Coordinates of C-alpha atoms in Angstrom, one line a residue:
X113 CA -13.4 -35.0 22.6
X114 CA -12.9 -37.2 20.1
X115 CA -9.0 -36.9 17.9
X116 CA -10.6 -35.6 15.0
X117 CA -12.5 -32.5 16.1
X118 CA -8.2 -31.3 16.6
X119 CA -8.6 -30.9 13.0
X120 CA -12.3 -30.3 11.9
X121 CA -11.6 -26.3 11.3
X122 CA -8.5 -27.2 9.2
X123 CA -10.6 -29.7 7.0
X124 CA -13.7 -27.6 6.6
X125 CA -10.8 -24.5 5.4
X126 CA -9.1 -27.0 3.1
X127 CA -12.6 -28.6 1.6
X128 CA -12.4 -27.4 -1.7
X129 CA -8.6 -28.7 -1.8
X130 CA -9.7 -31.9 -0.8
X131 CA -12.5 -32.9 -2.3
X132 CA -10.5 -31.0 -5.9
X133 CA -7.8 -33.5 -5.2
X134 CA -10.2 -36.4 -4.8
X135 CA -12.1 -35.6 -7.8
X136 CA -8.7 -35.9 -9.8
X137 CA -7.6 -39.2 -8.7
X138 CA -11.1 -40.7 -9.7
X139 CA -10.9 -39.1 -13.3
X140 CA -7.6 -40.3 -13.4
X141 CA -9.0 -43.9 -12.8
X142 CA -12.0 -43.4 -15.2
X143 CA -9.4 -42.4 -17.9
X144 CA -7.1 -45.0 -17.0
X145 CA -10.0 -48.4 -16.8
X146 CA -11.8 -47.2 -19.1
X147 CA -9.6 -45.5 -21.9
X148 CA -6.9 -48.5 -22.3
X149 CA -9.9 -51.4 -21.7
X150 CA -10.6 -53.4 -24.5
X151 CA -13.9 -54.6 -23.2
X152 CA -14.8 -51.0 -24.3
X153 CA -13.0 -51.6 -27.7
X154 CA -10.6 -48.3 -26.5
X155 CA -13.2 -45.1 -26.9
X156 CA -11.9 -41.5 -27.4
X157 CA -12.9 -40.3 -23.9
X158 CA -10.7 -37.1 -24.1
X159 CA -13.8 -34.8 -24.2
X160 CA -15.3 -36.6 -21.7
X161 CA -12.4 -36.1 -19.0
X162 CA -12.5 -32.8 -20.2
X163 CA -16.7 -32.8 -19.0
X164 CA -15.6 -33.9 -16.1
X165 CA -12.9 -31.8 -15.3
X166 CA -15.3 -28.9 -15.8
X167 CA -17.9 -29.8 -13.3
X168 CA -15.5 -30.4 -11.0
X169 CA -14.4 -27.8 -11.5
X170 CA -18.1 -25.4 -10.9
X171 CA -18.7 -27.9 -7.7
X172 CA -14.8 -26.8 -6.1
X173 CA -16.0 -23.0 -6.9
X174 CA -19.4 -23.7 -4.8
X175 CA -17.6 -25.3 -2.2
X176 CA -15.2 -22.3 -2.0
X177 CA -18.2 -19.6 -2.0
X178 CA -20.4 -21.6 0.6
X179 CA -17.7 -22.2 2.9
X180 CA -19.1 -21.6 6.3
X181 CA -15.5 -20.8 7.6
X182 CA -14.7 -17.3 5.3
X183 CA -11.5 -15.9 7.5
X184 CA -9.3 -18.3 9.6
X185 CA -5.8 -20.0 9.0
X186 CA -5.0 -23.9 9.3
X187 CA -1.7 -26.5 9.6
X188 CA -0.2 -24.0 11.8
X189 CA -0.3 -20.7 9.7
X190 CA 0.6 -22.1 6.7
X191 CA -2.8 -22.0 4.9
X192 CA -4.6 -18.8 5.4
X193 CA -8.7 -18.6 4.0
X194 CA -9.6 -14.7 3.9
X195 CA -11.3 -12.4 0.9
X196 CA -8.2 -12.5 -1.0
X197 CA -8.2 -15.8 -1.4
X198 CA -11.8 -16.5 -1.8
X199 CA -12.5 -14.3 -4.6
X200 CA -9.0 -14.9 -6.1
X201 CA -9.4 -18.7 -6.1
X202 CA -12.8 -18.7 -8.1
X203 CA -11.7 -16.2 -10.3
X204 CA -8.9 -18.8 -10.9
X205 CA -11.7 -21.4 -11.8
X206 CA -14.0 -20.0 -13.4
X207 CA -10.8 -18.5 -15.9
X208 CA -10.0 -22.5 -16.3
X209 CA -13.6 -23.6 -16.9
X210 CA -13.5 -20.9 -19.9
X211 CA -10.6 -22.2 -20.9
X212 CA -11.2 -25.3 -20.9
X213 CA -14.6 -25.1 -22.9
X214 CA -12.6 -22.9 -25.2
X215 CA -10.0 -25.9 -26.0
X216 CA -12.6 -28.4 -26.8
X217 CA -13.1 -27.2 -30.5
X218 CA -9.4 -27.8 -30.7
X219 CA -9.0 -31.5 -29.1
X220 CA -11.9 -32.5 -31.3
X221 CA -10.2 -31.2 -34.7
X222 CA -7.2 -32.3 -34.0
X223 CA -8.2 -35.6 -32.9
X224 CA -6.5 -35.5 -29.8
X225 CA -6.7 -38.1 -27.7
X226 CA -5.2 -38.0 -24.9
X227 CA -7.3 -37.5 -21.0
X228 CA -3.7 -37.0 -19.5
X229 CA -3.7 -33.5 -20.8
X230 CA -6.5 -32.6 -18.7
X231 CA -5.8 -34.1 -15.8
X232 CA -2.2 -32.1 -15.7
X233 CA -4.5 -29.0 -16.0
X234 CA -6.4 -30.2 -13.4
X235 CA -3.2 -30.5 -10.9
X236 CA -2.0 -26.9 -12.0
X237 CA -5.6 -25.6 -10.9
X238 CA -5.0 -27.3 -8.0
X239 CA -1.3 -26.1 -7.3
X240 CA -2.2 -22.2 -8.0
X241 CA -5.4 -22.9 -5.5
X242 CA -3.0 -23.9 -2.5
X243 CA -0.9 -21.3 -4.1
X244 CA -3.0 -18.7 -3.6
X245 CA -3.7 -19.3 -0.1
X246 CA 0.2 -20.2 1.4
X247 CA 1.1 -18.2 4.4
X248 CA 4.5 -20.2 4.6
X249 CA 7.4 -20.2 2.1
X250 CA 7.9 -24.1 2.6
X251 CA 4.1 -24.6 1.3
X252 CA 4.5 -21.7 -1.2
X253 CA 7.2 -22.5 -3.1
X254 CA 5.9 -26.7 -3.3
X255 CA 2.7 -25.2 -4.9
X256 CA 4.5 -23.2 -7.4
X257 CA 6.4 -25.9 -8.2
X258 CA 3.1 -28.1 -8.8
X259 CA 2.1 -25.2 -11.0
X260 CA 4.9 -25.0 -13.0
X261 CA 5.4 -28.5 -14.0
X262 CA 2.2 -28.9 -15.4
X263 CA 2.6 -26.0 -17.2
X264 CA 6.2 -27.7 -18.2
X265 CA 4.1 -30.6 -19.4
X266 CA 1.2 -28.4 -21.0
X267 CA 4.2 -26.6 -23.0
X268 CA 5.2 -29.6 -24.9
X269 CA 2.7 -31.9 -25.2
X270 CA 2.5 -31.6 -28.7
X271 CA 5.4 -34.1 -29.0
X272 CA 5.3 -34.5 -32.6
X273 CA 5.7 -30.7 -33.0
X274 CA 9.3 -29.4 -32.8
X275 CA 8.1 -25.7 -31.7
X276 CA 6.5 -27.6 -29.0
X277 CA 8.9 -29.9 -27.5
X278 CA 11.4 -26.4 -28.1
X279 CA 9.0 -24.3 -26.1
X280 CA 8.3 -27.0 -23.2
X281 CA 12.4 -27.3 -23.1
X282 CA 13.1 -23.5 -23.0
X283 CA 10.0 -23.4 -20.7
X284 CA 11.8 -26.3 -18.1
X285 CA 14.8 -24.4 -18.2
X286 CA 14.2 -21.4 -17.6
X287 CA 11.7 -21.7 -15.4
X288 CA 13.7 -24.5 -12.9
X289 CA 16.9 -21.6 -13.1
X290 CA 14.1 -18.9 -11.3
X291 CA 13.0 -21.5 -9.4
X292 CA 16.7 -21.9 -8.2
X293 CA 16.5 -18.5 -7.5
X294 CA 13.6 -18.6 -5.6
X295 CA 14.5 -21.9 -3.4
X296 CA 18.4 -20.1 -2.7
X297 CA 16.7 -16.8 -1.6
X298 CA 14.3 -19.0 1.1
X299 CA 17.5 -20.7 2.3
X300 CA 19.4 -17.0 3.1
X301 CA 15.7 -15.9 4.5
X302 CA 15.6 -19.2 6.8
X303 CA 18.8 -19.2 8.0
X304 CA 18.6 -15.4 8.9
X305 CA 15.5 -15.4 10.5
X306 CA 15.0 -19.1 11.5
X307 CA 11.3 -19.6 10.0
X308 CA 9.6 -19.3 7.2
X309 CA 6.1 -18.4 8.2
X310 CA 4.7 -15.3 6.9
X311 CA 3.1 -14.1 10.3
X312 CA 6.4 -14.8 12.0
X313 CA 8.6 -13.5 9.8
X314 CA 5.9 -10.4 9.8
X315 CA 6.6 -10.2 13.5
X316 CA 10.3 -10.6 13.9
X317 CA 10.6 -7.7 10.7
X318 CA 8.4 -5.3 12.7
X319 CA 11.1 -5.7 15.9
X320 CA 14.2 -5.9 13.6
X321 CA 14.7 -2.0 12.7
X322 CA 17.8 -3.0 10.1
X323 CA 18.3 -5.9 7.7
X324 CA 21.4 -7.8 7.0
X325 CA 23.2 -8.3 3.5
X326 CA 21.5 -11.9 3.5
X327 CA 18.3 -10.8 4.1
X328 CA 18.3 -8.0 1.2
X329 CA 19.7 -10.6 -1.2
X330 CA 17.3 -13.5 0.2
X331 CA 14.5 -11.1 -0.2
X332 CA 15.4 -9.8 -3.7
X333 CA 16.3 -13.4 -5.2
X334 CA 12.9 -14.1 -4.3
X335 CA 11.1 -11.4 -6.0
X336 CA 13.1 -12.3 -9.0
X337 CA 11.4 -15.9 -8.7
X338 CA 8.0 -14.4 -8.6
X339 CA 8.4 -11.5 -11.3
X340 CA 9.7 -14.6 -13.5
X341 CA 6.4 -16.4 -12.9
X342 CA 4.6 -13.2 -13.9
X343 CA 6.7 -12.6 -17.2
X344 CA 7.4 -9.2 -15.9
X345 CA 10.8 -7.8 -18.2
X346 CA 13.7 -8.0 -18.2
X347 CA 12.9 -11.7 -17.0
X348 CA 10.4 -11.8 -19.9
X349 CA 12.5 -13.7 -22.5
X350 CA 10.7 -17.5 -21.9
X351 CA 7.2 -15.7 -22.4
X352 CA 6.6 -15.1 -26.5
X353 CA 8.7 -18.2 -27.3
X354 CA 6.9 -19.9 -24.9
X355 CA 3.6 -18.8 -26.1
X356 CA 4.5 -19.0 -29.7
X357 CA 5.4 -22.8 -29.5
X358 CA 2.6 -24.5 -27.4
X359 CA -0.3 -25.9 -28.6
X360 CA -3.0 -23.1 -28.1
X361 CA -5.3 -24.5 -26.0
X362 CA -2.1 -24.4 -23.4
X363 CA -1.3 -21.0 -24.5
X364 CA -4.5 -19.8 -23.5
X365 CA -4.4 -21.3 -19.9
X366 CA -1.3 -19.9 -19.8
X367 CA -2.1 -15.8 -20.9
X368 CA -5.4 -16.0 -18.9
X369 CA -5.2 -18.3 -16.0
X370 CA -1.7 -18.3 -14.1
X371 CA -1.0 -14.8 -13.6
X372 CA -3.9 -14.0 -10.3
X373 CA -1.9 -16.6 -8.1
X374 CA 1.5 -15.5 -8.6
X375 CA 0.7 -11.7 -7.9
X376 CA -1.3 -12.8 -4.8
X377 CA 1.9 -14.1 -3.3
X378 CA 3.9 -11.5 -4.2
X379 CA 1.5 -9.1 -2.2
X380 CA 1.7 -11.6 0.6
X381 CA 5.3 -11.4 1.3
X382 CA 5.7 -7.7 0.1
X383 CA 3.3 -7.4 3.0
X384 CA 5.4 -9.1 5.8
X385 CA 8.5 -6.7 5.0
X386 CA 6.5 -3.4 7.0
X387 CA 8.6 -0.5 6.9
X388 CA 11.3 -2.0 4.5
X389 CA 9.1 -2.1 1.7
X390 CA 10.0 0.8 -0.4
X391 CA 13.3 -0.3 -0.9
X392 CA 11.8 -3.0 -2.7
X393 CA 9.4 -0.6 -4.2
X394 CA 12.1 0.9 -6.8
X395 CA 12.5 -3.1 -7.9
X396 CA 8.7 -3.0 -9.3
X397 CA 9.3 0.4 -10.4
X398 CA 12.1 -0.6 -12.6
X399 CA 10.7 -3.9 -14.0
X400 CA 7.2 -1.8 -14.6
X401 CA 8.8 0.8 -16.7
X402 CA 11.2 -2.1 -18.6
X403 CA 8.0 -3.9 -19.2
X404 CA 5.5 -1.0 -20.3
X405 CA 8.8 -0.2 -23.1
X406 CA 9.3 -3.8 -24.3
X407 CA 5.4 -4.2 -24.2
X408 CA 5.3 -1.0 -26.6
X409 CA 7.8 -1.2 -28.7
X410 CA 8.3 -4.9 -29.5
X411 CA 5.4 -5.6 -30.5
X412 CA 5.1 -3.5 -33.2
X413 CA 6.7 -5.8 -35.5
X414 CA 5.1 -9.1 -34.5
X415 CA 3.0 -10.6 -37.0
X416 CA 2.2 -13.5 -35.4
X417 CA -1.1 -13.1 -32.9
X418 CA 0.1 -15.6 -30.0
X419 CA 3.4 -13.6 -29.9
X420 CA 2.4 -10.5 -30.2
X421 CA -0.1 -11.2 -27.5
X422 CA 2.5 -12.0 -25.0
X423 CA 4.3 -9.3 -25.5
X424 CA 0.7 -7.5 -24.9
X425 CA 0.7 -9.5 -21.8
X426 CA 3.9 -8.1 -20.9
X427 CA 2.5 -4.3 -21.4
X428 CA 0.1 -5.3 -19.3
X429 CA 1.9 -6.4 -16.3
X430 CA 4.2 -3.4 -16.2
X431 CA 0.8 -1.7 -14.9
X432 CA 0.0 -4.2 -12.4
X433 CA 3.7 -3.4 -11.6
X434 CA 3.0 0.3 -11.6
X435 CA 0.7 0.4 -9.1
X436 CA 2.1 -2.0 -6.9
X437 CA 5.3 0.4 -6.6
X438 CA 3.3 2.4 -4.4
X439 CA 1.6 0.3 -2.3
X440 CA -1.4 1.7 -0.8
X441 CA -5.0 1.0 -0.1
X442 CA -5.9 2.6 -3.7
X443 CA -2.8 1.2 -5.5
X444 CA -3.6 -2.7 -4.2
X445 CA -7.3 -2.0 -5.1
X446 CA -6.5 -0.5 -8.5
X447 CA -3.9 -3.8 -9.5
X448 CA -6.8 -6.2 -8.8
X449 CA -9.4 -4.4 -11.1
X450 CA -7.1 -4.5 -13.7
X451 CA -6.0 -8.0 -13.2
X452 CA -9.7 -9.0 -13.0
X453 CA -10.2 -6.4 -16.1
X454 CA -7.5 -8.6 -17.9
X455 CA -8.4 -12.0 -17.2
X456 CA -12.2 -11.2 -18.4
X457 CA -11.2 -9.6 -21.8
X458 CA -8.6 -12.2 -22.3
X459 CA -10.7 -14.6 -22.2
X460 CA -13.2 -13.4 -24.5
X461 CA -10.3 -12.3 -27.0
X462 CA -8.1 -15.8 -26.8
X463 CA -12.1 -17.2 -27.8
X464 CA -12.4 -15.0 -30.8
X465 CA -8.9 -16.3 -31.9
X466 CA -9.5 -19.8 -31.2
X467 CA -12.4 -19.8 -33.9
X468 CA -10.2 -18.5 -36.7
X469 CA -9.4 -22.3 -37.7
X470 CA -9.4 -22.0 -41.2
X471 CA -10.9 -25.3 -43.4
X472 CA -8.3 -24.9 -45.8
X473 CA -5.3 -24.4 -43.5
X474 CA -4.0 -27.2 -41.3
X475 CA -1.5 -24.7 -39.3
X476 CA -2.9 -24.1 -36.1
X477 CA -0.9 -20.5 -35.3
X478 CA -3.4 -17.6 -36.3
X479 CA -1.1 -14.5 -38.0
X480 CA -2.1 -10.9 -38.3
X481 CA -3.9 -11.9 -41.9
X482 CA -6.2 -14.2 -40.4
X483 CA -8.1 -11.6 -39.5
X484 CA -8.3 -10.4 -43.2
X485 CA -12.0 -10.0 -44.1
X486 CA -13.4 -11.2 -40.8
X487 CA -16.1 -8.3 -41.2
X488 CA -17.2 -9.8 -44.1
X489 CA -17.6 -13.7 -43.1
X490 CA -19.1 -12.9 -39.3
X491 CA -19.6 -9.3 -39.1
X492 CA -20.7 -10.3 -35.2
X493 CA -17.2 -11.9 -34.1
X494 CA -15.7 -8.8 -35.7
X495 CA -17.2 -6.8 -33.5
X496 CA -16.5 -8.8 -30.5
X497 CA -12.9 -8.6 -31.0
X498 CA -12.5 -5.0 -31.7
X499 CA -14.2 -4.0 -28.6
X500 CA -12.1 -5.9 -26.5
X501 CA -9.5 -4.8 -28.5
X502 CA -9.9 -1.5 -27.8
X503 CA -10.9 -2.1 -23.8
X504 CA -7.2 -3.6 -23.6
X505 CA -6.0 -1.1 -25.5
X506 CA -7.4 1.8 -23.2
X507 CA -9.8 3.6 -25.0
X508 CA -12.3 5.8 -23.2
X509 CA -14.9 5.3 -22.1
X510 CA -14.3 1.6 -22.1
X511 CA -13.7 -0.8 -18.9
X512 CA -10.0 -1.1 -20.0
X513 CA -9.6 2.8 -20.0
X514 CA -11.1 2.9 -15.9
X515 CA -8.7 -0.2 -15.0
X516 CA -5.5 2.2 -16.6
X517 CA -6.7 5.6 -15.2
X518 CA -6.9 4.2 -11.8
X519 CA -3.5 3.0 -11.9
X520 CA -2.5 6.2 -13.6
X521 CA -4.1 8.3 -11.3
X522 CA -2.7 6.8 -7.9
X523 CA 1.0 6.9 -9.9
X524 CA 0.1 10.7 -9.8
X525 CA -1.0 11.1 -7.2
X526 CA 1.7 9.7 -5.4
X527 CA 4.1 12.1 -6.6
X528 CA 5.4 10.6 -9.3
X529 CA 4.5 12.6 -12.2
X530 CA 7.4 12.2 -15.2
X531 CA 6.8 8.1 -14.8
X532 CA 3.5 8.3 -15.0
X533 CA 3.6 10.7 -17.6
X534 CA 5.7 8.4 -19.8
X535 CA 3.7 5.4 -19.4
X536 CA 0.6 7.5 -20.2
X537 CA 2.6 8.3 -23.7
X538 CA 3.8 4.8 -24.0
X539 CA 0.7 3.3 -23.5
X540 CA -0.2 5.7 -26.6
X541 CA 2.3 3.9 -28.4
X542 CA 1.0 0.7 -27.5
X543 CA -2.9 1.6 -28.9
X544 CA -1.0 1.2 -32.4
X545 CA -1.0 -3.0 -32.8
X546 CA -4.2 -2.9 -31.7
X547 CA -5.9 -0.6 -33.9
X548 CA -3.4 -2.6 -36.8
X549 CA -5.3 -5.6 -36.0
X550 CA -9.0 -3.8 -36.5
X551 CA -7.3 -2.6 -39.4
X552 CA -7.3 -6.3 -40.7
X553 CA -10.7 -7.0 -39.7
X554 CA -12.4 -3.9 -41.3
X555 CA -10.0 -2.3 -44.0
X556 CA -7.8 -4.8 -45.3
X557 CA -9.3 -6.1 -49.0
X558 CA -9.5 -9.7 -49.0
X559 CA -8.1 -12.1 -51.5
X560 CA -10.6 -13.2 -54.3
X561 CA -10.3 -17.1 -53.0
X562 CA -13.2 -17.4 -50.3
X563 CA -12.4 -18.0 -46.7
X564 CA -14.2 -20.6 -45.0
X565 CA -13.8 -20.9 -40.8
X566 CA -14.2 -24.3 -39.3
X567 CA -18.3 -24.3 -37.5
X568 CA -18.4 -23.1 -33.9
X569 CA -19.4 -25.0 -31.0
X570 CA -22.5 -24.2 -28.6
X571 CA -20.2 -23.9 -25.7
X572 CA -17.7 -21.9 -27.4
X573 CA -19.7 -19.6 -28.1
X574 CA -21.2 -19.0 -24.9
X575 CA -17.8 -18.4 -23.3
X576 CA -17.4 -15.8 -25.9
X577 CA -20.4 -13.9 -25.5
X578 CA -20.8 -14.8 -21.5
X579 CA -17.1 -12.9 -21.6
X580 CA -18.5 -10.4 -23.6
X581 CA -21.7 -9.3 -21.6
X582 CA -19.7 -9.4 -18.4
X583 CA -17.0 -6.8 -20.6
X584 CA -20.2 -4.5 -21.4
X585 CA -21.7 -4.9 -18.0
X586 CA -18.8 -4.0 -16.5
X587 CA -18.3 -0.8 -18.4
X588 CA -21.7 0.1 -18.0
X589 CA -21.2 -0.2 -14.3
X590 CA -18.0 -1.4 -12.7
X591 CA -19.1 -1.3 -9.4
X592 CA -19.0 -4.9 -8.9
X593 CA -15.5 -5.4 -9.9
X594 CA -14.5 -2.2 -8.0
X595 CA -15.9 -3.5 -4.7
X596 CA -14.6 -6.9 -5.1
X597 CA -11.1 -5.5 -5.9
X598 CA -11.5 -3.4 -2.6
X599 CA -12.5 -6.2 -0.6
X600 CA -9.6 -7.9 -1.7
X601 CA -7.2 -4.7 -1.0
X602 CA -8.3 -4.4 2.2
X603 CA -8.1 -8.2 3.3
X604 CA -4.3 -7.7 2.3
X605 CA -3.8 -4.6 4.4
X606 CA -5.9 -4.9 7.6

């Protein structure tokens, strides 16, 4: 037997990875030879890269779905291939490829030319795919790290925009103090346990029947960390600044894309704790009720779209939170439908903005009043944006009203009736800056000046409306998402 067969299971689980990482180095090349070559006389190869980037993206998604290896771990337990982490990781790139068709509009009228950015996107797609599939703190907390400083970098590479170098500063900061956090509460969990591997750790909590001091705090310094990643309140502050101040084709990676991988860990190590994890329970519960009230009620006086979309976001994660406070088959099941739920009408909604470029404006941060008259100018794109409007907000019978009723109903039906009656009446609350901004589109009287919108490209607007049909087909029947969210709730628990 030859040295290599050792390793061929390991290679054929980390395929995708590699061949990903591969496929960056040789864009980074082409960009590189042929971008700063003056045999070429220097060509604007941005949208090119960004091509690319987006097949290699689709071939990495077949790779992962025609895996012949669908369960098994490599490198010693630290990279686990299962369900979860199948369906989570093209999720994650078909998200990007929308996004990333979505921003082209934007590099092109803006002139932007720069193949860097898209090769920075290209690493975080890469950190939140090893992300998603760590079964070891050591490679966990290197991918998250990968993730965030691209996003660091997507934050502020406007450089000749002050919001943008502000929110790529505030983002850097912020985010390296939760990392902090996160690395001092791996330290206390090494040196009280003496590894860091998920299935270890699983076995040496199931044989420990009390923890010490160092392990609480280890435990909860970590879950700080990862509710920082998610934007979850009170550790919310870095989100709508954040958001506000990129450049929007980084703001939409960041609302749609990042958020799957981060909540995939955190269910991976609230998994290993067994017995102990209620205590850690009233944690989620806490955040989720902070988050559902600063989601409402904040937002009600944003006039500016990208912000009051974060804080939308954050509204939104206090019900992931919700359900994972109880932590059941149901619960697990009902936080991936409607974090699949989310991504899909996020992405059809942060299209819809993106094509509110005004010819006669040269701002590139859409307000409430851009919507003014939409109705009127594309009576279609109106439409599109008040249905998922009203899917996020809740409304029956659409899919956003079956992703909230199943996280209401488990909260019920766990016992916990007052909470999950005040959510219910904040999430009422929280239908009001929605229906404000279809107020805009369809009752607001428009200025006598005309509005013209910059022309919309093909691709554009087949991300839209592909993001739309999947929205209508899945409230027509949701049994696709509802099985693939119970696949992925039972990979975690069995």
């Amino acid at each position: 037997m030859t040295f290599s067969y050792l390793f061929e299971n390991n290679i054929k689980l980390v395929l995708p990875e590699i061949f990903l990482a591969c496929s960056i180095i040789s864009i980074l090349m082409f960009g590189c030879f042929t971008g700063f070559t003056k045999f070429y006389k220097y060509p604007i190869i941005s949208l090119n890269t960004g091509y690319l980037l987006v097949l290699v993206l689709f071939f990495t998604s077949f790779l992962i779905v025609n895996n012949s290896l669908i369960f098994g771990t490599a490198f010693n337990g630290c990279f686990v291939v299962d369900w979860l982490a199948i369906i989570s990781k093209v999720t994650v790139l078909i998200s990007s490829i929308a996004c990333l068709l979505i921003s082209m509009d934007y590099i092109n009228s803006y002139k932007i030319n720069s193949f860097e950015y898209f090769i920075v996107v290209a690493l975080s797609v890469f950190g939140q795919l090893i992300l998603i599939s760590s079964c070891d703190f050591v490679m966990a907390y290197i991918a998250l790290e990968i993730q965030s400083f691209c996003f660091y970098l997507m934050a502020s590479f406007k450089r000749d925009s002050a919001h943008s170098t502000e929110a790529g500063l505030k983002y850097f900061l912020l985010g390296s103090f939760s990392s902090t956090l996160l690395l001092f509460g791996l330290s206390l969990i090494y040196g009280g346990f003496g590894t860091t591997n998920f299935s270890n750790l699983s076995i040496l909590l199931f044989e420990i029947s009390d923890f010490s001091t160092l392990s609480y705090l280890g435990f909860t310094m970590v879950f700080v960390g990862l509710l920082f990643k998610l934007s979850a309140a009170p550790f919310h502050i870095w989100s709508p600044d954040v958001y506000e101040g990129s450049p929007f084709i980084s703001t939409v990676f960041f609302a749609v894309v990042p958020k799957i991988s981060v909540l995939v860990l955190l269910l991976r190590v609230f998994v290993i704790l067994n017995e102990t994890s209620e205590i850690w329970c009233f944690i989620f519960l806490f955040c989720s009720i902070f988050s559902v009230i600063i989601g409402a009620f904040v937002t009600l006086k944003q006039k500016r779209l990208k912000k009051l979309l974060a804080y939308s976001g954050i509204n939104h994660i206090g019900y992931i939170l919700l359900g994972l406070s109880f932590f059941t088959v149901d619960s697990i099941s009902s936080v991936f439908l409607y974090m699949l739920v989310y991504m899909i009408t996020g992405v059809c909604t942060w299209g819809v903005i993106s094509m509110l470029n005004r010819v006669d404006t040269v701002s590139s941060t859409p307000t409430v009043g851009s919507l003014t008259g939409l109705v009127k100018i594309n009576p279609l794109l109106a439409f599109i944006f008040s249905f998922c409007l009203f899917s996020l907000a809740g409304i029956p019978p659409l899919l956003g009203f079956y992703a909230k009723f199943g996280i209401f109903q488990v909260a019920l039906n766990s016992g916990f009736v007052i909470i999950g009656s005040f959510i219910i009446l904040t999430s009422v609350v929280s239908t009001f800056y929605y229906i404000r901004l279809i107020k805009s589109i369809y009752f607001e009287n428009t200025s006598i000046n005309w509005i013209f919108y910059k022309p919309i490209s093909a691709h554009h607007a087949v991300v839209v409306c592909f993001s739309f049909f999947v929205v209508v087909l899945a409230f027509y029947n949701p049994l696709l998402l509802g099985l693939l969210s119970q696949k992925m709730a039972l990979t975690l628990l069995f």
